[in-house]
Amino acid sequence: DVYLPAKRNTASTACIIMLHGGSWVAGDKADNNAFIPLIQKALPGVAIVNMNYTLADGSANNTHPAQVKDVAALLRFVDSISATWHIKKQYGLIGISAGAHLACLYSYSFDALKQIKLVASFVGPTNISDAYYTGNPLFEPILVAFTGKRFADDPNLYKAMSPAFQVTATSPPTYMAYGGAD
């Protein structure tokens, strides 16, 4: 879904891309719909793209890195149409939960063109190799569906998919918000 401000131009109109939550296995861009008017009110000159991504179901085609490839494909598309939309080719990623994880991971590990200028993570997991996730029987089936492997079978994969281990001094500025019980 695309929300373009009325007065926009390629020199100054930024674009925010939103990624929904759902533990990588569920959720939909519609889950973010309540936030769109809030962002439009706070940032009236910003374009917004609210995207879906491949939901992990354990099949080889739907495990990591399918989700970050979806982000890359969306960015290529938005780049290709940016002149028509009259927006800059610089982006911010906002994600909630699993979407926040993907926003950080993409920005830190997969943004070879350095197009992402900021990341906002709302309750996003940053270290999926942490025992909080890997030692929790409730998370194991979700993480196996997302990664295609159990942590015990490939701890390096879990570490490579953890934004906490990918962030560097050249990563885009990142805002992170967590509740008191997160």
PDB file of C-alpha atoms in Angstrom:
ATOM      1  CA  ASP A   1       0.000   0.000   0.000  1.00  0.00           C
ATOM      2  CA  VAL A   2       1.364   3.398  -0.970  1.00  0.00           C
ATOM      3  CA  TYR A   3       0.544   6.742   0.652  1.00  0.00           C
ATOM      4  CA  LEU A   4       1.951   9.741  -1.200  1.00  0.00           C
ATOM      5  CA  PRO A   5       1.691  13.264   0.198  1.00  0.00           C
ATOM      6  CA  ALA A   6       0.030  15.814  -2.069  1.00  0.00           C
ATOM      7  CA  LYS A   7       3.000  18.195  -2.241  1.00  0.00           C
ATOM      8  CA  ARG A   8       6.061  16.098  -2.899  1.00  0.00           C
ATOM      9  CA  ASN A   9       9.253  16.301  -4.928  1.00  0.00           C
ATOM     10  CA  THR A  10      12.258  14.138  -5.647  1.00  0.00           C
ATOM     11  CA  ALA A  11      14.566  16.529  -3.829  1.00  0.00           C
ATOM     12  CA  SER A  12      12.955  16.439  -0.404  1.00  0.00           C
ATOM     13  CA  THR A  13      10.190  13.840  -0.059  1.00  0.00           C
ATOM     14  CA  ALA A  14      11.441  10.991   2.095  1.00  0.00           C
ATOM     15  CA  CYS A  15       9.879   7.533   2.069  1.00  0.00           C
ATOM     16  CA  ILE A  16       9.149   5.282   5.026  1.00  0.00           C
ATOM     17  CA  ILE A  17       8.687   1.571   4.457  1.00  0.00           C
ATOM     18  CA  MET A  18       6.703  -0.291   7.110  1.00  0.00           C
ATOM     19  CA  LEU A  19       7.089  -3.990   7.992  1.00  0.00           C
ATOM     20  CA  HIS A  20       4.467  -5.793  10.057  1.00  0.00           C
ATOM     21  CA  GLY A  21       4.991  -8.162  12.950  1.00  0.00           C
ATOM     22  CA  GLY A  22       3.756 -11.709  13.425  1.00  0.00           C
ATOM     23  CA  SER A  23       6.776 -13.802  14.478  1.00  0.00           C
ATOM     24  CA  TRP A  24       7.815 -14.154  10.804  1.00  0.00           C
ATOM     25  CA  VAL A  25       5.065 -16.779  10.355  1.00  0.00           C
ATOM     26  CA  ALA A  26       1.913 -14.628  10.515  1.00  0.00           C
ATOM     27  CA  GLY A  27       0.688 -11.067  10.221  1.00  0.00           C
ATOM     28  CA  ASP A  28      -0.177  -8.760   7.392  1.00  0.00           C
ATOM     29  CA  LYS A  29       0.493  -5.189   6.311  1.00  0.00           C
ATOM     30  CA  ALA A  30      -3.089  -4.395   7.370  1.00  0.00           C
ATOM     31  CA  ASP A  31      -1.879  -4.809  10.957  1.00  0.00           C
ATOM     32  CA  ASN A  32      -0.043  -1.481  10.477  1.00  0.00           C
ATOM     33  CA  ASN A  33      -3.061   0.420   9.136  1.00  0.00           C
ATOM     34  CA  ALA A  34      -3.808   2.149  12.461  1.00  0.00           C
ATOM     35  CA  PHE A  35      -0.317   3.701  12.414  1.00  0.00           C
ATOM     36  CA  ILE A  36      -0.599   5.254   8.936  1.00  0.00           C
ATOM     37  CA  PRO A  37      -2.739   8.276   9.973  1.00  0.00           C
ATOM     38  CA  LEU A  38      -0.487   8.873  12.980  1.00  0.00           C
ATOM     39  CA  ILE A  39       2.612   8.991  10.779  1.00  0.00           C
ATOM     40  CA  GLN A  40       0.851  11.151   8.201  1.00  0.00           C
ATOM     41  CA  LYS A  41      -0.154  13.617  10.902  1.00  0.00           C
ATOM     42  CA  ALA A  42       3.314  13.736  12.479  1.00  0.00           C
ATOM     43  CA  LEU A  43       5.198  13.711   9.152  1.00  0.00           C
ATOM     44  CA  PRO A  44       2.825  15.115   6.527  1.00  0.00           C
ATOM     45  CA  GLY A  45       5.490  15.417   3.831  1.00  0.00           C
ATOM     46  CA  VAL A  46       6.644  11.797   3.965  1.00  0.00           C
ATOM     47  CA  ALA A  47       5.632   9.034   1.561  1.00  0.00           C
ATOM     48  CA  ILE A  48       4.718   5.723   3.206  1.00  0.00           C
ATOM     49  CA  VAL A  49       4.875   2.219   1.760  1.00  0.00           C
ATOM     50  CA  ASN A  50       3.266  -0.515   3.867  1.00  0.00           C
ATOM     51  CA  MET A  51       4.473  -3.917   2.687  1.00  0.00           C
ATOM     52  CA  ASN A  52       3.862  -7.610   3.144  1.00  0.00           C
ATOM     53  CA  TYR A  53       6.701 -10.088   3.094  1.00  0.00           C
ATOM     54  CA  THR A  54       6.951 -13.843   2.670  1.00  0.00           C
ATOM     55  CA  LEU A  55       5.645 -15.618   5.741  1.00  0.00           C
ATOM     56  CA  ALA A  56       7.895 -18.409   6.936  1.00  0.00           C
ATOM     57  CA  ASP A  57       6.270 -21.822   6.944  1.00  0.00           C
ATOM     58  CA  GLY A  58       9.333 -24.054   7.123  1.00  0.00           C
ATOM     59  CA  SER A  59       9.457 -24.757   3.394  1.00  0.00           C
ATOM     60  CA  ALA A  60      12.802 -24.019   1.783  1.00  0.00           C
ATOM     61  CA  ASN A  61      11.382 -21.209  -0.387  1.00  0.00           C
ATOM     62  CA  ASN A  62       9.886 -19.390   2.597  1.00  0.00           C
ATOM     63  CA  THR A  63      12.730 -19.455   5.102  1.00  0.00           C
ATOM     64  CA  HIS A  64      15.346 -16.772   5.611  1.00  0.00           C
ATOM     65  CA  PRO A  65      16.524 -14.934   3.502  1.00  0.00           C
ATOM     66  CA  ALA A  66      13.198 -14.820   1.585  1.00  0.00           C
ATOM     67  CA  GLN A  67      11.940 -12.008   3.801  1.00  0.00           C
ATOM     68  CA  VAL A  68      14.951  -9.721   3.334  1.00  0.00           C
ATOM     69  CA  LYS A  69      14.840 -10.484  -0.399  1.00  0.00           C
ATOM     70  CA  ASP A  70      11.273  -9.154  -0.345  1.00  0.00           C
ATOM     71  CA  VAL A  71      12.506  -5.914   1.230  1.00  0.00           C
ATOM     72  CA  ALA A  72      15.232  -5.670  -1.424  1.00  0.00           C
ATOM     73  CA  ALA A  73      12.706  -6.318  -4.220  1.00  0.00           C
ATOM     74  CA  LEU A  74      10.386  -3.635  -2.868  1.00  0.00           C
ATOM     75  CA  LEU A  75      13.251  -1.141  -2.687  1.00  0.00           C
ATOM     76  CA  ARG A  76      14.223  -1.924  -6.298  1.00  0.00           C
ATOM     77  CA  PHE A  77      10.610  -1.332  -7.354  1.00  0.00           C
ATOM     78  CA  VAL A  78      10.265   1.921  -5.414  1.00  0.00           C
ATOM     79  CA  ASP A  79      13.601   3.081  -6.848  1.00  0.00           C
ATOM     80  CA  SER A  80      12.366   2.323 -10.370  1.00  0.00           C
ATOM     81  CA  ILE A  81       9.212   4.396  -9.863  1.00  0.00           C
ATOM     82  CA  SER A  82      10.591   7.122  -7.591  1.00  0.00           C
ATOM     83  CA  ALA A  83      10.670   9.736 -10.362  1.00  0.00           C
ATOM     84  CA  THR A  84       7.020   9.053 -11.179  1.00  0.00           C
ATOM     85  CA  TRP A  85       6.090   9.217  -7.503  1.00  0.00           C
ATOM     86  CA  HIS A  86       8.327  12.297  -7.008  1.00  0.00           C
ATOM     87  CA  ILE A  87      10.203  10.903  -4.007  1.00  0.00           C
ATOM     88  CA  LYS A  88      13.867  10.615  -3.007  1.00  0.00           C
ATOM     89  CA  LYS A  89      15.736   7.328  -3.334  1.00  0.00           C
ATOM     90  CA  GLN A  90      16.486   7.354   0.385  1.00  0.00           C
ATOM     91  CA  TYR A  91      14.431   5.361   2.811  1.00  0.00           C
ATOM     92  CA  GLY A  92      13.589   4.719   6.410  1.00  0.00           C
ATOM     93  CA  LEU A  93      12.449   1.313   7.609  1.00  0.00           C
ATOM     94  CA  ILE A  94       9.939   0.986  10.442  1.00  0.00           C
ATOM     95  CA  GLY A  95       9.110  -2.429  11.803  1.00  0.00           C
ATOM     96  CA  ILE A  96       7.137  -3.981  14.594  1.00  0.00           C
ATOM     97  CA  SER A  97       8.333  -7.208  16.264  1.00  0.00           C
ATOM     98  CA  ALA A  98       9.442  -9.580  13.479  1.00  0.00           C
ATOM     99  CA  GLY A  99       9.170  -6.687  11.022  1.00  0.00           C
ATOM    100  CA  ALA A 100      11.498  -4.673  13.242  1.00  0.00           C
ATOM    101  CA  HIS A 101      13.966  -7.553  13.238  1.00  0.00           C
ATOM    102  CA  LEU A 102      13.828  -7.636   9.428  1.00  0.00           C
ATOM    103  CA  ALA A 103      14.206  -3.843   9.198  1.00  0.00           C
ATOM    104  CA  CYS A 104      17.359  -3.926  11.321  1.00  0.00           C
ATOM    105  CA  LEU A 105      18.777  -7.039   9.653  1.00  0.00           C
ATOM    106  CA  TYR A 106      18.215  -5.675   6.155  1.00  0.00           C
ATOM    107  CA  SER A 107      19.696  -2.297   7.055  1.00  0.00           C
ATOM    108  CA  TYR A 108      22.772  -3.707   8.777  1.00  0.00           C
ATOM    109  CA  SER A 109      23.545  -6.701   6.536  1.00  0.00           C
ATOM    110  CA  PHE A 110      21.837  -6.435   3.157  1.00  0.00           C
ATOM    111  CA  ASP A 111      21.686  -2.744   2.202  1.00  0.00           C
ATOM    112  CA  ALA A 112      24.711  -2.732  -0.096  1.00  0.00           C
ATOM    113  CA  LEU A 113      23.610   0.552  -1.704  1.00  0.00           C
ATOM    114  CA  LYS A 114      23.248   2.242   1.719  1.00  0.00           C
ATOM    115  CA  GLN A 115      19.768   3.522   0.843  1.00  0.00           C
ATOM    116  CA  ILE A 116      18.386   3.058   4.334  1.00  0.00           C
ATOM    117  CA  LYS A 117      18.976   6.271   6.252  1.00  0.00           C
ATOM    118  CA  LEU A 118      17.163   5.356   9.470  1.00  0.00           C
ATOM    119  CA  VAL A 119      15.570   2.388  11.185  1.00  0.00           C
ATOM    120  CA  ALA A 120      12.843   2.344  13.817  1.00  0.00           C
ATOM    121  CA  SER A 121      12.411  -0.921  15.691  1.00  0.00           C
ATOM    122  CA  PHE A 122       9.389  -1.430  17.903  1.00  0.00           C
ATOM    123  CA  VAL A 123       9.863  -4.500  20.129  1.00  0.00           C
ATOM    124  CA  GLY A 124      12.119  -6.120  17.529  1.00  0.00           C
ATOM    125  CA  PRO A 125      14.245  -9.133  18.452  1.00  0.00           C
ATOM    126  CA  THR A 126      17.911  -8.277  18.019  1.00  0.00           C
ATOM    127  CA  ASN A 127      19.614 -11.493  19.151  1.00  0.00           C
ATOM    128  CA  ILE A 128      17.719 -14.594  18.116  1.00  0.00           C
ATOM    129  CA  SER A 129      20.666 -16.719  19.221  1.00  0.00           C
ATOM    130  CA  ASP A 130      19.954 -15.692  22.828  1.00  0.00           C
ATOM    131  CA  ALA A 131      18.798 -18.466  25.159  1.00  0.00           C
ATOM    132  CA  TYR A 132      15.574 -16.507  25.717  1.00  0.00           C
ATOM    133  CA  TYR A 133      14.620 -17.608  22.190  1.00  0.00           C
ATOM    134  CA  THR A 134      16.677 -20.742  21.593  1.00  0.00           C
ATOM    135  CA  GLY A 135      15.929 -22.281  24.979  1.00  0.00           C
ATOM    136  CA  ASN A 136      12.210 -21.572  24.878  1.00  0.00           C
ATOM    137  CA  PRO A 137      10.043 -24.420  23.520  1.00  0.00           C
ATOM    138  CA  LEU A 138       7.414 -21.875  22.443  1.00  0.00           C
ATOM    139  CA  PHE A 139       9.874 -20.118  20.120  1.00  0.00           C
ATOM    140  CA  GLU A 140      11.592 -23.185  18.651  1.00  0.00           C
ATOM    141  CA  PRO A 141       8.933 -24.106  16.058  1.00  0.00           C
ATOM    142  CA  ILE A 142       8.680 -20.464  14.974  1.00  0.00           C
ATOM    143  CA  LEU A 143      12.438 -20.100  14.614  1.00  0.00           C
ATOM    144  CA  VAL A 144      12.729 -23.412  12.781  1.00  0.00           C
ATOM    145  CA  ALA A 145      10.010 -22.274  10.360  1.00  0.00           C
ATOM    146  CA  PHE A 146      11.889 -18.981   9.872  1.00  0.00           C
ATOM    147  CA  THR A 147      15.445 -20.323   9.640  1.00  0.00           C
ATOM    148  CA  GLY A 148      14.861 -23.846   8.358  1.00  0.00           C
ATOM    149  CA  LYS A 149      17.111 -25.180  11.124  1.00  0.00           C
ATOM    150  CA  ARG A 150      17.187 -25.685  14.851  1.00  0.00           C
ATOM    151  CA  PHE A 151      19.625 -23.545  16.811  1.00  0.00           C
ATOM    152  CA  ALA A 152      21.580 -26.626  17.919  1.00  0.00           C
ATOM    153  CA  ASP A 153      22.092 -27.585  14.266  1.00  0.00           C
ATOM    154  CA  ASP A 154      23.446 -24.204  13.139  1.00  0.00           C
ATOM    155  CA  PRO A 155      24.157 -21.640  15.873  1.00  0.00           C
ATOM    156  CA  ASN A 156      26.187 -19.554  13.399  1.00  0.00           C
ATOM    157  CA  LEU A 157      23.081 -19.057  11.252  1.00  0.00           C
ATOM    158  CA  TYR A 158      21.164 -17.716  14.238  1.00  0.00           C
ATOM    159  CA  LYS A 159      24.022 -15.366  15.068  1.00  0.00           C
ATOM    160  CA  ALA A 160      24.247 -14.172  11.444  1.00  0.00           C
ATOM    161  CA  MET A 161      20.517 -13.446  11.495  1.00  0.00           C
ATOM    162  CA  SER A 162      20.778 -11.422  14.702  1.00  0.00           C
ATOM    163  CA  PRO A 163      21.018  -7.658  14.126  1.00  0.00           C
ATOM    164  CA  ALA A 164      22.905  -7.303  17.422  1.00  0.00           C
ATOM    165  CA  PHE A 165      25.877  -9.011  15.765  1.00  0.00           C
ATOM    166  CA  GLN A 166      25.574  -7.147  12.450  1.00  0.00           C
ATOM    167  CA  VAL A 167      25.374  -3.522  13.585  1.00  0.00           C
ATOM    168  CA  THR A 168      28.482  -1.428  12.914  1.00  0.00           C
ATOM    169  CA  ALA A 169      29.555   2.178  13.257  1.00  0.00           C
ATOM    170  CA  THR A 170      28.347   2.774   9.681  1.00  0.00           C
ATOM    171  CA  SER A 171      24.870   1.294  10.230  1.00  0.00           C
ATOM    172  CA  PRO A 172      22.021   3.777   9.862  1.00  0.00           C
ATOM    173  CA  PRO A 173      20.777   5.548  12.981  1.00  0.00           C
ATOM    174  CA  THR A 174      18.381   3.229  14.782  1.00  0.00           C
ATOM    175  CA  TYR A 175      15.588   3.977  17.221  1.00  0.00           C
ATOM    176  CA  MET A 176      14.463   1.051  19.382  1.00  0.00           C
ATOM    177  CA  ALA A 177      11.433   0.960  21.668  1.00  0.00           C
ATOM    178  CA  TYR A 178      10.508  -1.782  24.118  1.00  0.00           C
ATOM    179  CA  GLY A 179       7.878  -2.142  26.803  1.00  0.00           C
ATOM    180  CA  GLY A 180       8.620  -2.767  30.451  1.00  0.00           C
ATOM    181  CA  ALA A 181       8.130  -6.533  30.075  1.00  0.00           C
ATOM    182  CA  ASP A 182      10.068  -6.958  26.806  1.00  0.00           C
TER     183      ASP A 182
END
